[in-house]
CSV table of C-alpha atoms and ligand atoms in Angstrom, one decimal:
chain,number,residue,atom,x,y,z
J,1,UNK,CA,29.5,-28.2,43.7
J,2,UNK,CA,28.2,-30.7,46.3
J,3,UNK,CA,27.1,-30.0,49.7
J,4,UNK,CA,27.9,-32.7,52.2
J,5,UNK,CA,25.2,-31.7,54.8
J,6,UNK,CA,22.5,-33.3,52.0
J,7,UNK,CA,23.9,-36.8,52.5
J,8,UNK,CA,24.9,-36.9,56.0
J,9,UNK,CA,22.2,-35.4,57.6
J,10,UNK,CA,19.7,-38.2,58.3
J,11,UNK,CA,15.8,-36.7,58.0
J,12,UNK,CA,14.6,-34.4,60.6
J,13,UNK,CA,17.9,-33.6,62.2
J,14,UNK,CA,18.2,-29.7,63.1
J,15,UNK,CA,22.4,-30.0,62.7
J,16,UNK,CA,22.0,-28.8,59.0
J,17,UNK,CA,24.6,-26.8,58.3
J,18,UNK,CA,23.6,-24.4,55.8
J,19,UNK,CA,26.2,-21.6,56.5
J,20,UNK,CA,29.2,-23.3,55.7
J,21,UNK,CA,32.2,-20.6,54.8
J,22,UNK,CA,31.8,-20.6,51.3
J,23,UNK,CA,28.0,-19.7,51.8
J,24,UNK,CA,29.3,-16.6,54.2
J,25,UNK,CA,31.9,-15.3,51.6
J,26,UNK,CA,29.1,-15.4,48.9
J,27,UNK,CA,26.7,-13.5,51.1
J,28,UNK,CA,29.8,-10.8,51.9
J,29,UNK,CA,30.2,-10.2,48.2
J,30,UNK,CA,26.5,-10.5,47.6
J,31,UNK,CA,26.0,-7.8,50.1
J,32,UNK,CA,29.1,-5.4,48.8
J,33,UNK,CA,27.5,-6.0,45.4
J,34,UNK,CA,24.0,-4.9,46.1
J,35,UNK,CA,25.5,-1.6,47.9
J,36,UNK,CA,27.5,-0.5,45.4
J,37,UNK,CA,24.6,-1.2,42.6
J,38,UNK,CA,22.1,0.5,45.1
J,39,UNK,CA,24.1,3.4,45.2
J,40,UNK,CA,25.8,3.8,41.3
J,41,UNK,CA,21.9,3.6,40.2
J,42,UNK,CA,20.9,6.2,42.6
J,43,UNK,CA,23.6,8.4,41.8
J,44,UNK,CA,23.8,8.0,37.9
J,45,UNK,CA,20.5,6.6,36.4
J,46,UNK,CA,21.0,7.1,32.6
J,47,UNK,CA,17.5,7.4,31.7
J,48,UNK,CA,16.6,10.5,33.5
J,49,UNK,CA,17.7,13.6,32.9
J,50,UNK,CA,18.2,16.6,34.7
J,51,UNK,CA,15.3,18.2,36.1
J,52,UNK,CA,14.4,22.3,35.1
J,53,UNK,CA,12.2,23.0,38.4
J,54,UNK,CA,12.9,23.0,42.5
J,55,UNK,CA,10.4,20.4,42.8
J,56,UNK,CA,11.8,18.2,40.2
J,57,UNK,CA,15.2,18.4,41.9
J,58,UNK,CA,13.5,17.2,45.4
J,59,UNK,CA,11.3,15.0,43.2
J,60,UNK,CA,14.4,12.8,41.6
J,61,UNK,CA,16.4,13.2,44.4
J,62,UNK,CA,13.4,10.8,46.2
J,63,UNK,CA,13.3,8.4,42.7
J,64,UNK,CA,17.1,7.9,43.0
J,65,UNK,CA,17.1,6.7,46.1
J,66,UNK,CA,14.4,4.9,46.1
J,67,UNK,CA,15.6,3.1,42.8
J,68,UNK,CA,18.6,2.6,45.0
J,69,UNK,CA,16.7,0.9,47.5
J,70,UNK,CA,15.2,-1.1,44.8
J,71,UNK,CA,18.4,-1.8,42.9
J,72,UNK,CA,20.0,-3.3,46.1
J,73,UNK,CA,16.8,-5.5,46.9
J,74,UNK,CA,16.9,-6.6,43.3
J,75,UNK,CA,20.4,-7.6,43.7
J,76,UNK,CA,20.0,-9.4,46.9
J,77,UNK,CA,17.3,-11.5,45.8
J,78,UNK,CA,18.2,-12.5,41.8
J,79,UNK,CA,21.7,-13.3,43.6
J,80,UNK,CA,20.7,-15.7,46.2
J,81,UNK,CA,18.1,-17.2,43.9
J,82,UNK,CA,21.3,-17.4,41.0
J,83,UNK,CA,23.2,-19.0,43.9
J,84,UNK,CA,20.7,-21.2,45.4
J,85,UNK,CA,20.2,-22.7,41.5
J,86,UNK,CA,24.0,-23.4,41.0
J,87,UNK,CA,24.9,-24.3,44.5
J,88,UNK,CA,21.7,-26.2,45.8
J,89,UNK,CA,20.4,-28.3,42.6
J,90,UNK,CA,20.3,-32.1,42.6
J,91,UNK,CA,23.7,-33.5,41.5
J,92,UNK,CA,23.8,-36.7,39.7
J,93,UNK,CA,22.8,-40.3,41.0
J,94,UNK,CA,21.4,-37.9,44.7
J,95,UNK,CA,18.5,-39.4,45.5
J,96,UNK,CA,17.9,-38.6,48.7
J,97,UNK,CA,15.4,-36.4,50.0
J,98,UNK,CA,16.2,-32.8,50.9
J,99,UNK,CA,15.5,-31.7,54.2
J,100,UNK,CA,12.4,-31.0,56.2
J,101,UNK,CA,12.8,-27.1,56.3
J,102,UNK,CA,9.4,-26.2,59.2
J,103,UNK,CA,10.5,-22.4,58.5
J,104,UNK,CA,12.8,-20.3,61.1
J,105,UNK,CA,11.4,-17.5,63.0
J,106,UNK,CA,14.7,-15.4,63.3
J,107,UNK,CA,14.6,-14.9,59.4
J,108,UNK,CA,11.2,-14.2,59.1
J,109,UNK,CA,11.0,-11.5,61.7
J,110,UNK,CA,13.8,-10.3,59.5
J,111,UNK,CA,12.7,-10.5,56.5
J,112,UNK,CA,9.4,-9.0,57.3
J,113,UNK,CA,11.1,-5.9,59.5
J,114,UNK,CA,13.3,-5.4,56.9
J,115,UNK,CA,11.1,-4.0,54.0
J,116,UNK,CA,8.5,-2.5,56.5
J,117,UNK,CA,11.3,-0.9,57.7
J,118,UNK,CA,12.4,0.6,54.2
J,119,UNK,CA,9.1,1.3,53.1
J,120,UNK,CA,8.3,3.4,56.4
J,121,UNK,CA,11.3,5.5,56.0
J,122,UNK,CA,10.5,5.9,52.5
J,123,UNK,CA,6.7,6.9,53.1
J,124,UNK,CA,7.8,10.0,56.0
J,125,UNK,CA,10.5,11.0,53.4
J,126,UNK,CA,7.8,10.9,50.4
J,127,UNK,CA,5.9,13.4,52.6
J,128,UNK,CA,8.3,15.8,53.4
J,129,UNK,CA,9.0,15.7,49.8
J,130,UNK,CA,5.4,16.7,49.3
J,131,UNK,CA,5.1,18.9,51.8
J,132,UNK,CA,8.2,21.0,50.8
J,133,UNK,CA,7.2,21.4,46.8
J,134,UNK,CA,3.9,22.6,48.0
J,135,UNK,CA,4.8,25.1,50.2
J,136,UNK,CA,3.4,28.2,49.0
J,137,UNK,CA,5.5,31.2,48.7
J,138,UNK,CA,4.5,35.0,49.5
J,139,UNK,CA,5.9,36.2,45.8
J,140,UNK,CA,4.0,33.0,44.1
J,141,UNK,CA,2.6,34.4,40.4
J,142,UNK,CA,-0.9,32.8,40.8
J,143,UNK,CA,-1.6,31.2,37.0
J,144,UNK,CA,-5.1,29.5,36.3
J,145,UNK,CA,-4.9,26.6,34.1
J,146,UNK,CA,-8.1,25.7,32.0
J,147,UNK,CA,-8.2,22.2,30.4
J,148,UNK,CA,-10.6,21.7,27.6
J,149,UNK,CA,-11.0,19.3,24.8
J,150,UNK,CA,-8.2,19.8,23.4
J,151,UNK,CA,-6.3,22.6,24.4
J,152,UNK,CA,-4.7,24.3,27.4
J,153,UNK,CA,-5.4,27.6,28.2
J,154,UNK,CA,-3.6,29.9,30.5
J,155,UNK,CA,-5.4,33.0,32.6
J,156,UNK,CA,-2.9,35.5,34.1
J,157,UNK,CA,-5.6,37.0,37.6
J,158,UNK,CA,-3.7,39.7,38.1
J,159,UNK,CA,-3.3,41.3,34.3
J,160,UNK,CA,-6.8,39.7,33.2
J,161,UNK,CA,-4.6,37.9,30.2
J,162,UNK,CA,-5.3,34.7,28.5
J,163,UNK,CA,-2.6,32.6,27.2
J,164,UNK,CA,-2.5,29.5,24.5
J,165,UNK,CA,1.5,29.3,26.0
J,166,UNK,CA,2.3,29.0,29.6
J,167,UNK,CA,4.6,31.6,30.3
J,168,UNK,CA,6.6,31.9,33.8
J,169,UNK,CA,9.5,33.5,35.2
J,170,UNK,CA,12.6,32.0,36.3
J,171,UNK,CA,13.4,31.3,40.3
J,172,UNK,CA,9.8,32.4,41.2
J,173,UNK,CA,7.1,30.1,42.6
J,174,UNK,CA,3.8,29.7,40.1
J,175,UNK,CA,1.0,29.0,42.0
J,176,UNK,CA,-1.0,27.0,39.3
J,177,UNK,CA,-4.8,26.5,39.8
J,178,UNK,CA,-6.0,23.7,37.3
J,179,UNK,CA,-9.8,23.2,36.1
J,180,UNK,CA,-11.2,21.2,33.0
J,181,UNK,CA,-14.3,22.5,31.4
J,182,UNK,CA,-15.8,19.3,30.7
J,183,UNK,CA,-13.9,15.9,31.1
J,184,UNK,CA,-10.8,14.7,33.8
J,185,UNK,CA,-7.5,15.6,32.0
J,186,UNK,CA,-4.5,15.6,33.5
J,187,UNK,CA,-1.3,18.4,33.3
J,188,UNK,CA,1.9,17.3,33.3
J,189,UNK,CA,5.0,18.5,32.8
J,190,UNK,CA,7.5,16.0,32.5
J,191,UNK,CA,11.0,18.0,33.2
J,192,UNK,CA,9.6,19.4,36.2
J,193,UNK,CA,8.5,16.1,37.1
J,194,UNK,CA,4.9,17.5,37.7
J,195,UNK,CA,1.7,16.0,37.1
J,196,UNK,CA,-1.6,16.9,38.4
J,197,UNK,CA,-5.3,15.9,37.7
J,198,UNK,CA,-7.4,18.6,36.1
J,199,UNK,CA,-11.3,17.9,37.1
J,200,UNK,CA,-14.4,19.3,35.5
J,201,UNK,CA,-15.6,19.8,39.3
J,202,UNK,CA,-13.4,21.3,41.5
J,203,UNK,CA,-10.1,23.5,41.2
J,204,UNK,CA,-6.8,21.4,42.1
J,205,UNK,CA,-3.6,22.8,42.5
J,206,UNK,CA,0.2,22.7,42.2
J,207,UNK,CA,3.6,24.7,42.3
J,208,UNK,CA,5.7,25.3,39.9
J,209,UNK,CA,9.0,26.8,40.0
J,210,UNK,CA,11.4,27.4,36.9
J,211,UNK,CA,15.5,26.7,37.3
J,212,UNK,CA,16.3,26.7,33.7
J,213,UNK,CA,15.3,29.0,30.9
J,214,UNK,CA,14.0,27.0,28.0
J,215,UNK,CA,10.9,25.9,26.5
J,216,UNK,CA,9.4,22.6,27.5
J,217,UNK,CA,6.0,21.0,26.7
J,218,UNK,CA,3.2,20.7,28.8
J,219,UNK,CA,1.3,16.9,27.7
J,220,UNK,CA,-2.1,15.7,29.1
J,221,UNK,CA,-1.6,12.2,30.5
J,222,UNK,CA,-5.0,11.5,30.9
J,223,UNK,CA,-7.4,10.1,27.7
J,224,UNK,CA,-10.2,12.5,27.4
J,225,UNK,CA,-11.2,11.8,23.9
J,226,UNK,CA,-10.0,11.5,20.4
J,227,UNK,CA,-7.7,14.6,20.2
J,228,UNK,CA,-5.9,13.3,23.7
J,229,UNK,CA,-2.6,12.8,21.9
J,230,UNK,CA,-2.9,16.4,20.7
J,231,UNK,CA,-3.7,18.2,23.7
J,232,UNK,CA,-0.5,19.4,24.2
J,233,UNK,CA,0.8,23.4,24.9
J,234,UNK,CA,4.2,25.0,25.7
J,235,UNK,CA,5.6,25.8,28.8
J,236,UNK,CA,8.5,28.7,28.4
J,237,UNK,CA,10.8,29.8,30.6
J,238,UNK,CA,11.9,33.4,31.0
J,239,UNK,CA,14.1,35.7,32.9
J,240,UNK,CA,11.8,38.0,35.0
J,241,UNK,CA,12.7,40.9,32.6
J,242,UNK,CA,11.6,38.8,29.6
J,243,UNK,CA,8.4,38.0,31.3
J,244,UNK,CA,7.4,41.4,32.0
J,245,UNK,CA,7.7,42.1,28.9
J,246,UNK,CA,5.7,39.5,27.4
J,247,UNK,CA,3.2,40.0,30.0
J,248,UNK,CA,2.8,44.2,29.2
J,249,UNK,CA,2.5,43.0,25.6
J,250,UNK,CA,0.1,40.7,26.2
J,251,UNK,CA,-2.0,43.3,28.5
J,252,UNK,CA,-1.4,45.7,25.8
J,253,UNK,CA,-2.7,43.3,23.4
J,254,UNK,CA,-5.9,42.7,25.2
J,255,UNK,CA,-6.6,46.3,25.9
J,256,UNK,CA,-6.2,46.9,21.9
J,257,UNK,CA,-9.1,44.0,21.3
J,258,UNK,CA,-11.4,45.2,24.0
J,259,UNK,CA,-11.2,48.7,22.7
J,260,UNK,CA,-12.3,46.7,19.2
J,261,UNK,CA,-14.8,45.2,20.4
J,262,UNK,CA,-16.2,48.9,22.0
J,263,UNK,CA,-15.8,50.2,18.6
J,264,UNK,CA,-17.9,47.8,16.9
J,265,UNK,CA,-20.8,47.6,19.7
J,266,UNK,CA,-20.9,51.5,19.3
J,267,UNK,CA,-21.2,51.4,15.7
J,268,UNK,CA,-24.0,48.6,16.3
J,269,UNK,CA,-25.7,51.2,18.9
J,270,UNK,CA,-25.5,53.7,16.2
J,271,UNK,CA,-27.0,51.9,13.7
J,272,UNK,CA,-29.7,50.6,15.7
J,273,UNK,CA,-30.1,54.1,16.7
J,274,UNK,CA,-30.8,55.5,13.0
J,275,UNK,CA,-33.3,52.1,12.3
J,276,UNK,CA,-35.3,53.5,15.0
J,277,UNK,CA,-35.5,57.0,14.5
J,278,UNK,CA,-35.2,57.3,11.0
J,279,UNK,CA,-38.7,55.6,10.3
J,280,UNK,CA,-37.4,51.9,9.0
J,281,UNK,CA,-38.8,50.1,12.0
J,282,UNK,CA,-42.3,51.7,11.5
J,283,UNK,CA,-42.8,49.8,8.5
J,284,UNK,CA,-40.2,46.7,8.8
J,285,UNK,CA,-40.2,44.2,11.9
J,286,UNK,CA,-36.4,43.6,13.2
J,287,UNK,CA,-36.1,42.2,16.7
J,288,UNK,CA,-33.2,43.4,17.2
J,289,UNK,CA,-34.7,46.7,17.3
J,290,UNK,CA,-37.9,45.7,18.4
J,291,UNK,CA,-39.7,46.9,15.6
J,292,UNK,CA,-42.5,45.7,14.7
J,293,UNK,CA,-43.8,47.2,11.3
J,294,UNK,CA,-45.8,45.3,8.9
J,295,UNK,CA,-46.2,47.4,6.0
J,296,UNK,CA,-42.5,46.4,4.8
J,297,UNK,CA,-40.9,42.8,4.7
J,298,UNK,CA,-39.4,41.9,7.7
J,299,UNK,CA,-35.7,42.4,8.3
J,300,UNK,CA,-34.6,39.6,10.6
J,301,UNK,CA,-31.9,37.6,9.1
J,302,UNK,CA,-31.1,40.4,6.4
J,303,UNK,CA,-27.6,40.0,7.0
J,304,UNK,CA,-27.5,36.4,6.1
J,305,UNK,CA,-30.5,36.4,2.9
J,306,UNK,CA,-28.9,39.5,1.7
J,307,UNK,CA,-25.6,37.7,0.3
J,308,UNK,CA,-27.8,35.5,-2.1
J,309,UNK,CA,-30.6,38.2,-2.7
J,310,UNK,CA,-29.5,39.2,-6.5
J,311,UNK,CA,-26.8,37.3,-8.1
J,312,UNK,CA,-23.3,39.2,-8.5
J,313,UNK,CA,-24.2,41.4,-5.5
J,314,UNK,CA,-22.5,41.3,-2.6
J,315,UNK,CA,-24.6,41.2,0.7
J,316,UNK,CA,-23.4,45.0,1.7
J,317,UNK,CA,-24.1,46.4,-2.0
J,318,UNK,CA,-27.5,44.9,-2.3
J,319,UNK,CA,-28.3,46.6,1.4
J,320,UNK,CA,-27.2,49.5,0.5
J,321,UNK,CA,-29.0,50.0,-2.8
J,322,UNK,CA,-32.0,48.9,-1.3
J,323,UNK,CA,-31.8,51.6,1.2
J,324,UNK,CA,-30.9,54.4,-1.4
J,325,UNK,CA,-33.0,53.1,-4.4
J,326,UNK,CA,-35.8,51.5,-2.9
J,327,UNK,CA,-37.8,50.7,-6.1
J,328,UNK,CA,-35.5,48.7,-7.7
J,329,UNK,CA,-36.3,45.8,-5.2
J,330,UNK,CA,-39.5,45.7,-4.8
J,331,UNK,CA,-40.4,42.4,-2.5
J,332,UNK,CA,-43.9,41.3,-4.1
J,333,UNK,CA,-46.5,41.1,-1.9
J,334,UNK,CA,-46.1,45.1,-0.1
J,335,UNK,CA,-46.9,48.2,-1.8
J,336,UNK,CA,-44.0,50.2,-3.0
J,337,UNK,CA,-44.2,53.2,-1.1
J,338,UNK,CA,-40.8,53.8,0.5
J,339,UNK,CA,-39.2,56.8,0.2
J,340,UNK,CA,-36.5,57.3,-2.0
J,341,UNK,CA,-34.5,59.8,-0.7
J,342,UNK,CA,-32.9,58.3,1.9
J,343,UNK,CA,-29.2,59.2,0.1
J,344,UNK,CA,-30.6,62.9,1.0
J,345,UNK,CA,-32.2,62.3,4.6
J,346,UNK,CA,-29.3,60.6,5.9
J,347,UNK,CA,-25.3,61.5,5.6
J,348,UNK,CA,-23.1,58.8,4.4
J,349,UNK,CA,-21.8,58.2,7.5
J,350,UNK,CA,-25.0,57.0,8.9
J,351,UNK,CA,-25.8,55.1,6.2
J,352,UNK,CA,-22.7,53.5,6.2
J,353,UNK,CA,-23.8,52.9,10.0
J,354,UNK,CA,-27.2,51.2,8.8
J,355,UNK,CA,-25.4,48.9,6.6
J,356,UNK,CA,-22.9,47.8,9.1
J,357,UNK,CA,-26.3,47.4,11.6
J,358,UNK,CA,-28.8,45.4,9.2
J,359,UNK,CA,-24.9,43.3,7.8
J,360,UNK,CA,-25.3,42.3,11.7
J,361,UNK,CA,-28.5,40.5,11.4
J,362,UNK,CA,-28.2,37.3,11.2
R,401,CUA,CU1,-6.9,16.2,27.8
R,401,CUA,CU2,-6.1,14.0,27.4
């Protein structure tokens, strides 16, 4: 291809005639081209698939057409610079200067408008993306979200239940709260398109809401240490029936441990109860009692010496039979003068309760 403008035009002249026909049809097709790749990539993009939350619907919907945009700028600009190679470059035995281009105002003002333009449009549309998806809802199920190194952990506010697994109901706003416990991590969800920071110093926050019912995970994208790739939890998706019912059994759950836990600080109570009033803390200090006897050894840390006390003995056996048969393990250095009939002076039950108690001291 030769262009005739390069060796008639003597240097300096402004008559350059750079739009020739041939130039015009290439920028028609070059135009049609970039359209139709603009809008094919924004309508089918192979990579990404489809989204399981509102806000990852509004979320692509923003990413397509901004790839689009990007796909038709891309196709522009690689095809003029293509063009400009094949059409423009020195043909053999040319030796002629080219021309003294000083720059043209018209398509600079364009070409600066132009993206400003695009990237204004797409900046107000990026905000009323943002300002949709975080719209709160009056129904929103508030979840806290704890980040810790490295785990996730889930707290349901209005049942008082703590989750490993993020579990939410389908077509209902979840009004996530997010705090780390120590370093910067970061939740993300990748098919709701959802990523937020999770800081050791304030509480940030996001929406969630479910359109699909399925399990997906929930990744930290931020490195916060050496179990970062790890720090990973599930997020599943339920019908709202299936998430009641999880969440009763989890609340049932709960209940069950607390009650547990009641139990055993009673039996403690119990036990320190009998130390105190049965005469053992007159002779034998225990803090946890605040006794402070002398005539006896001390009992702090029983629990723990008592395991390795006499071979073949477990820790609750050797408490025991100390407590029944007193002479048997007498502690050199204190006069053997408790009493021996302890198996009489006290039912089985509480010296089943003393065990448990003195078992406790660690
Ligand atoms: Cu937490 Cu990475």
């Amino acid at each position: 291809m030769s262009h005739p403008s390069h060796h008639e035009g003597s240097a300096g002249s402004p008559a350059q005639r750079v739009f020739d026909p041939a130039s015009r049809a290439f920028a028609l097709i070059l135009g049609i081209a970039a359209v139709v790749a603009g809008i094919g990539m924004g309508l089918w993009n192979p990579l990404l698939r489809r989204a399981a939350s509102v806000e990852g619907a509004e979320i692509d919907t923003l990413f397509s057409i901004a790839l689009g945009v990007g796909t038709a700028i891309f196709v522009v600009v690689q095809g003029a610079l293509i063009y400009s190679i094949i059409r423009f470059s020195r043909q053999p035995g040319d030796e002629s200067d080219g021309p003294p281009i000083r720059g043209n105002t018209t398509l600079e003002v364009l070409w600066t408008a132009i993206p400003a333009g695009i990237v204004v449009m797409l900046a107000i549309y990026s905000y009323q993306v943002l300002a949709t998806i975080e719209r709160p809802q009056p129904d929103a199920l508030e979840v806290e979200v704890k980040g810790l190194q490295y785990a996730w952990e889930f707290y349901y506010p209005a049942s008082g239940v703590t989750s490993a697994e993020l579990h939410i109901p389908i077509n209902r706003q979840v009004h996530l709260k997010l705090r780390s416990e120590e370093v910067i991590h970061s939740f993300w969800v990748p098919a709701f398109r959802i990523k937020k920071d999770v800081m050791p110093d304030r509480v940030t926050e996001t929406y969630i809401t479910a359109t699909r019912v399925g399990t997906y995970p929930i990744v930290c994208a931020e490195l916060c240490g050496a179990g970062h790739a790890a720090m990973r939890a599930n997020l599943v998706v339920e019908s709202d029936a299936e998430f009641r019912s999880w969440l009763a059994a989890a609340v049932a759950a709960k209940d069950r441990r607390a009650e547990e836990t009641g139990a055993q600080a009673d039996a403690l109570a119990q036990g320190r109860e009998i130390y105190t009033r049965s005469g053992c803390a007159a002779c034998h200090a225990l803090s946890d009692a605040n006794a402070v006897g002398q005539v006896g050894p001390s009992l702090d840390g029983i629990g723990t010496r008592a395991a390795s006390t006499v071979p073949g003995q477990s820790a609750e056996e050797y408490i025991r039979a100390s407590i029944i048969k007193p002479a048997d393990f007498a502690v050199s250095g204190y006069p053997l003068i408790m009493p021996g009939d302890y198996s009489i002076r006290l039912s089985e039950a509480e010296i089943n309760a003393l065990v448990e108690y003195l078992l406790a001291q660690e």
